[in-house]
Short mmCIF file of C-alpha atoms and ligand atoms in Angstrom, two decimals:
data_model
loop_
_atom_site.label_atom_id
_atom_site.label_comp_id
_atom_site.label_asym_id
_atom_site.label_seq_id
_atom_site.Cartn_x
_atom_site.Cartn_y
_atom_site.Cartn_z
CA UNK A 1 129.26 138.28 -112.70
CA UNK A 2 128.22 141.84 -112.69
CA UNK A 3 128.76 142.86 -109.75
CA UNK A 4 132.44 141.00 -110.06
CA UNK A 5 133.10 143.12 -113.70
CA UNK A 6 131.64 146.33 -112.05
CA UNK A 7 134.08 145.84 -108.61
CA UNK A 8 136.73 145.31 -111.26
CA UNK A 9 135.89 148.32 -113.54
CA UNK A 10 135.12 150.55 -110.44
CA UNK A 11 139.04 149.92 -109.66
CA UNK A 12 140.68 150.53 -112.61
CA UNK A 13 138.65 153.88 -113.20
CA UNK A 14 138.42 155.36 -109.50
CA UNK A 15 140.85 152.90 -107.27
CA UNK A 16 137.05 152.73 -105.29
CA UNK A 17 135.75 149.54 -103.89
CA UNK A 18 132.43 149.68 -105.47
CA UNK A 19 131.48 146.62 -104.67
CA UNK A 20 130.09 147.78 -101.43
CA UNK A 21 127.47 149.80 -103.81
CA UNK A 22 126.99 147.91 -105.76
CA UNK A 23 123.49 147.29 -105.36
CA UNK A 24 122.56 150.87 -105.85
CA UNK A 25 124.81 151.82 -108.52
CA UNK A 26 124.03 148.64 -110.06
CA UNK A 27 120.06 148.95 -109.97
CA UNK A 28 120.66 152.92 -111.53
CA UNK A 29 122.76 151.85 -114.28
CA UNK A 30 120.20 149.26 -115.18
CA UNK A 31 117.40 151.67 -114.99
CA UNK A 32 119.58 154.47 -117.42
CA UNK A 33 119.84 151.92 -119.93
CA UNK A 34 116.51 150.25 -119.60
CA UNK A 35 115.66 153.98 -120.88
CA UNK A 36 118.29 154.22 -123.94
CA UNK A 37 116.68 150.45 -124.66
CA UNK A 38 113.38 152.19 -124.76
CA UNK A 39 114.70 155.10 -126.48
CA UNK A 40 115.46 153.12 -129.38
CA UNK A 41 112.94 150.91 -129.90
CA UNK A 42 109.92 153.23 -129.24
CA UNK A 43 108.42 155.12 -132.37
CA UNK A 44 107.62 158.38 -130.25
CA UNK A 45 109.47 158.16 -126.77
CA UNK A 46 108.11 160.49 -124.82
CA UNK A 47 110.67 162.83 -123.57
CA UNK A 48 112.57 162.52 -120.22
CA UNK A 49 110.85 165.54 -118.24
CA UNK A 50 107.17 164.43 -119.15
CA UNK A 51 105.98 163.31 -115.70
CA UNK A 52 105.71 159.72 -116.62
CA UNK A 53 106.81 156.69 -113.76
CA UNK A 54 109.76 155.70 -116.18
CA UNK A 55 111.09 159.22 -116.62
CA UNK A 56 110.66 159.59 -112.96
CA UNK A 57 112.21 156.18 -112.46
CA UNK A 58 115.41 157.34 -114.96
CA UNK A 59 115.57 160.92 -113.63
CA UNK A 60 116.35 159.21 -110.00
CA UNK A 61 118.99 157.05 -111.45
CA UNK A 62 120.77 159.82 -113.64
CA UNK A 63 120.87 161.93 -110.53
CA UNK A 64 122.38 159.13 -108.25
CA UNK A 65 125.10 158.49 -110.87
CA UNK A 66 125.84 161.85 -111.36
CA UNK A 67 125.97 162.71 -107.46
CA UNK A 68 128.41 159.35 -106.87
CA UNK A 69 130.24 160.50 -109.78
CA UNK A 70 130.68 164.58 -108.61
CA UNK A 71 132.06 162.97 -104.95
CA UNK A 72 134.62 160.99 -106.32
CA UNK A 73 136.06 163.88 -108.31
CA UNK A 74 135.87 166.24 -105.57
CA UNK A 75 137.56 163.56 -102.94
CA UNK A 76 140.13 162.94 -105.37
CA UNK A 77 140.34 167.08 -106.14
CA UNK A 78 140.86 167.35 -102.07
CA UNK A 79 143.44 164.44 -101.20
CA UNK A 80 145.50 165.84 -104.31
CA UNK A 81 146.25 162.29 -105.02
CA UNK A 82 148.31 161.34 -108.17
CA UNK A 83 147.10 158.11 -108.70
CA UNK A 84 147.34 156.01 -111.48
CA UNK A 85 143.96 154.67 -112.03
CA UNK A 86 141.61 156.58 -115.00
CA UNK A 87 139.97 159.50 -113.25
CA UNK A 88 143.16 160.56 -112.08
CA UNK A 89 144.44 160.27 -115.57
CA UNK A 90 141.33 162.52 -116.55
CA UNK A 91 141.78 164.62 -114.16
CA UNK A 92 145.27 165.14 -115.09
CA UNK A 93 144.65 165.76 -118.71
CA UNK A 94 145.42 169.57 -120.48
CA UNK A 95 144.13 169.75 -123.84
CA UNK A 96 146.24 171.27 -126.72
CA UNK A 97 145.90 174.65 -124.70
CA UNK A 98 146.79 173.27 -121.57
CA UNK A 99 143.12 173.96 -120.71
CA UNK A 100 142.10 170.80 -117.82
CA UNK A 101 138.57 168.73 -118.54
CA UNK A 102 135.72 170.33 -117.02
CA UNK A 103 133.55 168.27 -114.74
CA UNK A 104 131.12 167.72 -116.88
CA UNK A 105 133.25 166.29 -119.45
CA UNK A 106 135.19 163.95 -116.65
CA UNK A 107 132.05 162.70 -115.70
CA UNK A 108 130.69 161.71 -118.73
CA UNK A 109 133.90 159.97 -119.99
CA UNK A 110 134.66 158.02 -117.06
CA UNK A 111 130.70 157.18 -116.57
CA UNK A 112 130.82 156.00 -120.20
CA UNK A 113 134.31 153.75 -119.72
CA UNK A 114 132.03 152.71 -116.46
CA UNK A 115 128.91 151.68 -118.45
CA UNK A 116 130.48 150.17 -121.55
CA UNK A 117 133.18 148.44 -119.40
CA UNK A 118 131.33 145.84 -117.06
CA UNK A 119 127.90 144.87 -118.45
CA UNK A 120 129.29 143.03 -121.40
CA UNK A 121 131.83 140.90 -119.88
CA UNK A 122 129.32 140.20 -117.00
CA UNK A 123 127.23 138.85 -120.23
CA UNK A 124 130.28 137.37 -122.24
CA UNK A 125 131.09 135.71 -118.46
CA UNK A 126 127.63 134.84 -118.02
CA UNK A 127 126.89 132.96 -121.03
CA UNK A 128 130.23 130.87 -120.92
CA UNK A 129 129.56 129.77 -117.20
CA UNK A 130 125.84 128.84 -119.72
CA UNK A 131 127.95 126.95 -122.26
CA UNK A 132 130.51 125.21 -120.40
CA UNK A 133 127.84 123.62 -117.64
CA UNK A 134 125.55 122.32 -120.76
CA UNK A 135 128.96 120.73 -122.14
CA UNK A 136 131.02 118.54 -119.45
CA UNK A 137 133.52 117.70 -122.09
CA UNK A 138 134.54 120.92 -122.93
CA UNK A 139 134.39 122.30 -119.16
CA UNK A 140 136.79 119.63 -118.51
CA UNK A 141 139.08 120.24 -120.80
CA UNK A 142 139.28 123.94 -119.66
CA UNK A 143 139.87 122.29 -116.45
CA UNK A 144 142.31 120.57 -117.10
CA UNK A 145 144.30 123.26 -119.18
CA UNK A 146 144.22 125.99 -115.65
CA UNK A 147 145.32 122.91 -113.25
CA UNK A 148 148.24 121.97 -115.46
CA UNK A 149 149.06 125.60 -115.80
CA UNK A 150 148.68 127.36 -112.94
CA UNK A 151 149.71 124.38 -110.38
CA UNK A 152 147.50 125.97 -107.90
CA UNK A 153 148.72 129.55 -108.00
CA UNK A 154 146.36 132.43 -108.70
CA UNK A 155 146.27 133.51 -112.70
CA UNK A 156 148.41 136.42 -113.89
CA UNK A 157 149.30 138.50 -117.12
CA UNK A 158 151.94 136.59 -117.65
CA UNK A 159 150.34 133.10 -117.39
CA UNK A 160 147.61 134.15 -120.05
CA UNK A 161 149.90 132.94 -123.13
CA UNK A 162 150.06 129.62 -121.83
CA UNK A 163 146.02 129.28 -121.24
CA UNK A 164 144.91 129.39 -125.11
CA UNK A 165 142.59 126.88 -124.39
CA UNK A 166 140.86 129.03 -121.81
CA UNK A 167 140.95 132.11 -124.55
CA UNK A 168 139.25 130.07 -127.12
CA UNK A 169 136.18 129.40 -124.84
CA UNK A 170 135.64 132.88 -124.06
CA UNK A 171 136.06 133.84 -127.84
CA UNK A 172 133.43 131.06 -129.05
CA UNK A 173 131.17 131.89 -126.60
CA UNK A 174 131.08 135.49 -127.86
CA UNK A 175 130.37 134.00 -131.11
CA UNK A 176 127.31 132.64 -130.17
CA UNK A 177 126.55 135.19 -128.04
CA UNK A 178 128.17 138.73 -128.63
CA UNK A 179 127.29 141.08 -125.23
CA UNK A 180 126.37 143.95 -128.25
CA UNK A 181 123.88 142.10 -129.85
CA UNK A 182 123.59 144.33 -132.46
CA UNK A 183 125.41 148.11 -133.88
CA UNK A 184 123.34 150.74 -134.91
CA UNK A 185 124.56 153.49 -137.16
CA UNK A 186 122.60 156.25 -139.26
CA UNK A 187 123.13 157.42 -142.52
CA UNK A 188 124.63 161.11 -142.39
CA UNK A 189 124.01 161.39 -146.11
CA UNK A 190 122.51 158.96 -149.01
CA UNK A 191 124.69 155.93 -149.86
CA UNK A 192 124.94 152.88 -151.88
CA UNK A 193 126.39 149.58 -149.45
CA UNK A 194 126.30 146.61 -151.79
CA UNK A 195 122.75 146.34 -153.09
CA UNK A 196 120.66 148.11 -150.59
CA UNK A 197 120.23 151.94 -150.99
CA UNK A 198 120.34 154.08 -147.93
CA UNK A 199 118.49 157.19 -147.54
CA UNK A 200 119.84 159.93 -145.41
CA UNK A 201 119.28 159.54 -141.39
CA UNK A 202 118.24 156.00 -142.84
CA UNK A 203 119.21 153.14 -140.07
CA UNK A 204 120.59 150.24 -140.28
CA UNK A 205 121.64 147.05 -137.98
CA UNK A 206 125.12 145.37 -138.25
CA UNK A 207 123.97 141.98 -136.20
CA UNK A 208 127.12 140.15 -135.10
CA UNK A 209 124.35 137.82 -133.18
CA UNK A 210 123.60 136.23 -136.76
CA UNK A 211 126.86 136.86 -139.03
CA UNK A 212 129.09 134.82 -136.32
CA UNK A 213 126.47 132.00 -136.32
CA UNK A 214 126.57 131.70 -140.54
CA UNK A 215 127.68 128.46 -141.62
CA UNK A 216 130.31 129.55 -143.76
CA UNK A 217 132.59 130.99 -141.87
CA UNK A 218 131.64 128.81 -138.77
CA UNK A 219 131.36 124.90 -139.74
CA UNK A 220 128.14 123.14 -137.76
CA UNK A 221 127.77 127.36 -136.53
CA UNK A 222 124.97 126.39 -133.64
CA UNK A 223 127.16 124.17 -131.70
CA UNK A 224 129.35 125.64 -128.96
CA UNK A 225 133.09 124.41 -130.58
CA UNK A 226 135.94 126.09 -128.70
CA UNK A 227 138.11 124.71 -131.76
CA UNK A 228 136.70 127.01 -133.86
CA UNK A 229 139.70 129.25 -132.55
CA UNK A 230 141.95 127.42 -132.83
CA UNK A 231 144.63 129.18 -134.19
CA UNK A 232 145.09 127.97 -137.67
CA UNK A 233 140.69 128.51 -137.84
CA UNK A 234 140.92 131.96 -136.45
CA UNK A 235 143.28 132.74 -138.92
CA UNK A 236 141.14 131.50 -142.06
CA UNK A 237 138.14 133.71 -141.13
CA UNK A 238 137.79 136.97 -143.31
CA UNK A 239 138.19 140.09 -141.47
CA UNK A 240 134.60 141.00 -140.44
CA UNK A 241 132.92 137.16 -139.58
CA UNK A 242 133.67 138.07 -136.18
CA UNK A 243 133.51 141.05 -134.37
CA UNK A 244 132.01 141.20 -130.78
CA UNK A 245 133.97 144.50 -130.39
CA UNK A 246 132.18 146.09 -133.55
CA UNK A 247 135.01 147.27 -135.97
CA UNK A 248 136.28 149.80 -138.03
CA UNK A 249 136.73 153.04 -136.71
CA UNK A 250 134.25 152.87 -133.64
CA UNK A 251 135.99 149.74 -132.66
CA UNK A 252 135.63 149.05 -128.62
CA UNK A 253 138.13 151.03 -126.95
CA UNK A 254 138.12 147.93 -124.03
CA UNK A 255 138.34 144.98 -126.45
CA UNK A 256 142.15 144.15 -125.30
CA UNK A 257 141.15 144.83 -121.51
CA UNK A 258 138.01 143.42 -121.74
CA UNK A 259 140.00 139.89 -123.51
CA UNK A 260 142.65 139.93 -120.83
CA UNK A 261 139.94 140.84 -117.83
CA UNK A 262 137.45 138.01 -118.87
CA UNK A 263 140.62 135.42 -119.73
CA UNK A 264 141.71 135.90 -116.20
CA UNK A 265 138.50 135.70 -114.47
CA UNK A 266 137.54 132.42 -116.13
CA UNK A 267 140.94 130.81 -115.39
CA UNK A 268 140.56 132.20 -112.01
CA UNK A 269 137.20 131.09 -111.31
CA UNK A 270 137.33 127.86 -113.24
CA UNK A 271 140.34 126.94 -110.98
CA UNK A 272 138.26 127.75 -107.35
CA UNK A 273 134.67 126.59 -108.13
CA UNK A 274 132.32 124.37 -110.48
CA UNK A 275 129.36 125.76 -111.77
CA UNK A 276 126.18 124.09 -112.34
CA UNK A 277 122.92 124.35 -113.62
CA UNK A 278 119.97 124.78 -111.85
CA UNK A 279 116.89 122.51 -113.43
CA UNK A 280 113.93 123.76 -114.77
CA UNK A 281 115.04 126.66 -116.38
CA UNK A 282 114.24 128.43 -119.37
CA UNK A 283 117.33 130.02 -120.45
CA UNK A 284 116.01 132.70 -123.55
CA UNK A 285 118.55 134.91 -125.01
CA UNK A 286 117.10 138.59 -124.40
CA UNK A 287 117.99 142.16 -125.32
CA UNK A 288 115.05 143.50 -124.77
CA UNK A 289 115.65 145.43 -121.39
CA UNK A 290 119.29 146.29 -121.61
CA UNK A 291 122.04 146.92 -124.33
CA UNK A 292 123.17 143.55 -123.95
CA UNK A 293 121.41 140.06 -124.33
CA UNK A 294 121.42 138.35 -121.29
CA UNK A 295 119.23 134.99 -120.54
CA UNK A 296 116.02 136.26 -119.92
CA UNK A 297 114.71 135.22 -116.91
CA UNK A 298 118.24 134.99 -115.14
CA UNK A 299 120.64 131.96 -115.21
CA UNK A 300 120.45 130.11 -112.28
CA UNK A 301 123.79 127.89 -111.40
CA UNK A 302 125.17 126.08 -108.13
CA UNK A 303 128.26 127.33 -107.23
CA UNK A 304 130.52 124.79 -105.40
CA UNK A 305 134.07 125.05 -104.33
CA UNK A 306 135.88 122.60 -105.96
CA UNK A 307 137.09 119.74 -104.11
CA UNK A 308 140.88 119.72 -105.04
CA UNK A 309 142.93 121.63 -103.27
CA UNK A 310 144.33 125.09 -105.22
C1 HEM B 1 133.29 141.55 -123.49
C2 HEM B 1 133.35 142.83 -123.28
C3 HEM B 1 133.00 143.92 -124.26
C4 HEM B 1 132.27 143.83 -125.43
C5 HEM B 1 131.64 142.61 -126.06
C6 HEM B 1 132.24 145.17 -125.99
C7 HEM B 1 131.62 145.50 -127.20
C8 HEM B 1 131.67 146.73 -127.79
C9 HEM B 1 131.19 147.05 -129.11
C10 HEM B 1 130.51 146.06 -130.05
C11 HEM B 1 131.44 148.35 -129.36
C12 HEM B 1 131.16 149.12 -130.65
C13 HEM B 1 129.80 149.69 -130.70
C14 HEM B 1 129.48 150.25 -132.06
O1 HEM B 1 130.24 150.07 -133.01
O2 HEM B 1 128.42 150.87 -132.18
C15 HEM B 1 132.06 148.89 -128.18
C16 HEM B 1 132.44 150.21 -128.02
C17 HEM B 1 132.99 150.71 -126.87
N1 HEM B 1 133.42 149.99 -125.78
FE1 HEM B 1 133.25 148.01 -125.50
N2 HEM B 1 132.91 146.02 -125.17
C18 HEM B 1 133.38 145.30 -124.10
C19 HEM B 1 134.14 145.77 -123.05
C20 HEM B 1 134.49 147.09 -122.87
C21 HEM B 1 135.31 147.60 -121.79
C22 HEM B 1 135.94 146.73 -120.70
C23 HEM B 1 135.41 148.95 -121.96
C24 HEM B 1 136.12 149.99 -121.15
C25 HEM B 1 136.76 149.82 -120.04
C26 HEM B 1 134.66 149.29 -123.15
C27 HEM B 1 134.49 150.56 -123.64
C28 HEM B 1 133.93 150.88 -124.86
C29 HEM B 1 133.82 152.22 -125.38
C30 HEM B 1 134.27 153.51 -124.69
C31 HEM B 1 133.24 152.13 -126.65
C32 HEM B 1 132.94 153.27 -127.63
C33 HEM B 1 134.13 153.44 -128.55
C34 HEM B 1 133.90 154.50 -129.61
O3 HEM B 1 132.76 154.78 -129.96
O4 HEM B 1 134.89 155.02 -130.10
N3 HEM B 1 134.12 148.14 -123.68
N4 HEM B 1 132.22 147.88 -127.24
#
């Protein structure tokens, strides 16, 4: 799934095929945010130019994603090309002054869009593949909803309205488990937020992991229930019992891509293959390595083309 989501992002930013590095810009992008993982949850990290094996480690990656990064700007600099995907957007772009980005700046806005934009749906993906092998029912159901609709065609934009079914898995599955496990955000100054006083550069956790499993917004919340969006539920819950995309004004800037991307991709792939468990697993939900929970010890699942034709 991740290295599907990161061909997919790697398209839309740089029109590149990353797929066929994926492997390396894969294993540095794990290894950067291994580090911000560490970052946070260590009392005294130990900062990145001590000579430690995990700085050494990180300073490798960094410099491998920078370097990829630099050549794709500077091929796209050469062929003049006006393309439409993002770095040619960035590139394009004149501030208020008609000043152009400088490198720097391109490179850290389209690594970000790159970071932020595959790793959680390769989660949200991961875990539904999870959900819908441990519940046949619902699997077939899905099923049944992308055979009727799609009649054997591949899935486009403009089939997405008539898939609802499809949507609703994706969305409950980020209920139970939301890529971001958790937001962070520090206090700039003392504040009051219902009872709890916050000091300044105080921190505090929003956990979408445990609001979107609480009982009353979510009937029977531990149980993987598609119907719980269905339309007429969706609409009862209050504003903030759901929010895999964070909220407010630091809302994800991909939610609506990220929604369409992984809609498609599951009617897509639940229309070409079955997925099943391997036994003997221990699936564990796990942050504790990346920004995202992800079953700790892998998910293992057979992959078979499906039998009908498509
Ligand atoms: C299932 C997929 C995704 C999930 C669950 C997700 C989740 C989130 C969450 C929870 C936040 C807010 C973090 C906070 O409030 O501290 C966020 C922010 C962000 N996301 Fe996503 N995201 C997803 C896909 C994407 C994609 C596809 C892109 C870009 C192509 C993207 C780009 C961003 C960016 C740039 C921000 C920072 C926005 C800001 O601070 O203004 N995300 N995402």
């Amino acid at each position: 799934m991740m290295a599907l989501t990161m061909s997919i992002v790697g398209n839309v930013l740089f029109q590149t095929d990353v797929l066929a590095e994926t492997d390396e810009l894969g294993a540095a992008l794990s290894t950067a945010l291994a580090y911000i993982n560490y970052i946070l949850s260590s009392f005294f990290p130990l900062p990145l130019n001590w000579p430690t094996e995990r700085n050494r480690r990180t300073r490798q990656a960094l410099d491998l994603l920078n370097r990829r990064m630099q050549k794709m700007i500077e091929e796209r600099r050469a062929s003049g090309e006006q393309g439409d995907d993002f770095l040619s957007i960035l590139l394009r772009a004149r501030d208020e002054d008609g000043a152009p980005m400088g490198d720097q700046q391109i490179k850290d806005e389209a690594l970000t869009l790159f970071v932020a934009g595959h790793e959680t749906t390769a989660a949200a993906l991961t875990w539904t593949w999870f959900l819908l092998a441990e519940h046949p029912d619902i699997y077939q159901r899905l099923r049944d909803e992308v055979d009727t609709v799609l009649q054997g065609h591949s899935p486009t934009y403009a089939d997405l309205a008539r898939l609802p079914y499809t949507l609703q898995v994706l969305k409950e599955s980020m209920r139970l488990y939301p890529p971001s496990i958790a937001l962070v955000r520090v206090a700039l100054r003392p504040v009051d937020l219902g009872p709890y006083h916050l000091r300044r550069g105080q921190t505090i956790m929003i956990v979408p992991y445990t609001i979107q499993r609480r009982p009353d917004y979510f009937p029977d919340p531990e149980r993987f229930n598609p119907d719980h969006f269905r339309p007429e539920n969706e609409a009862r819950l209050p504003r903030f019992a759901y929010l895999p995309f964070g909220a407010g004004p630091r809302i994800c800037i991909g939610n609506h891509f990220a929604l369409m991307e992984g809609h498609l991709l599951l009617a897509a792939l639940a229309q070409r293959v079955s997925f099943s468990l391997l036994p003997g697993q221990q699936i564990i939900p796990d942050n504790d390595k990346t920004i995202t929970i992800r079953p700790r010890y892998g998910l293992k699942m057979r992959v078979q083309r499906r039998s009908q034709p498509v």
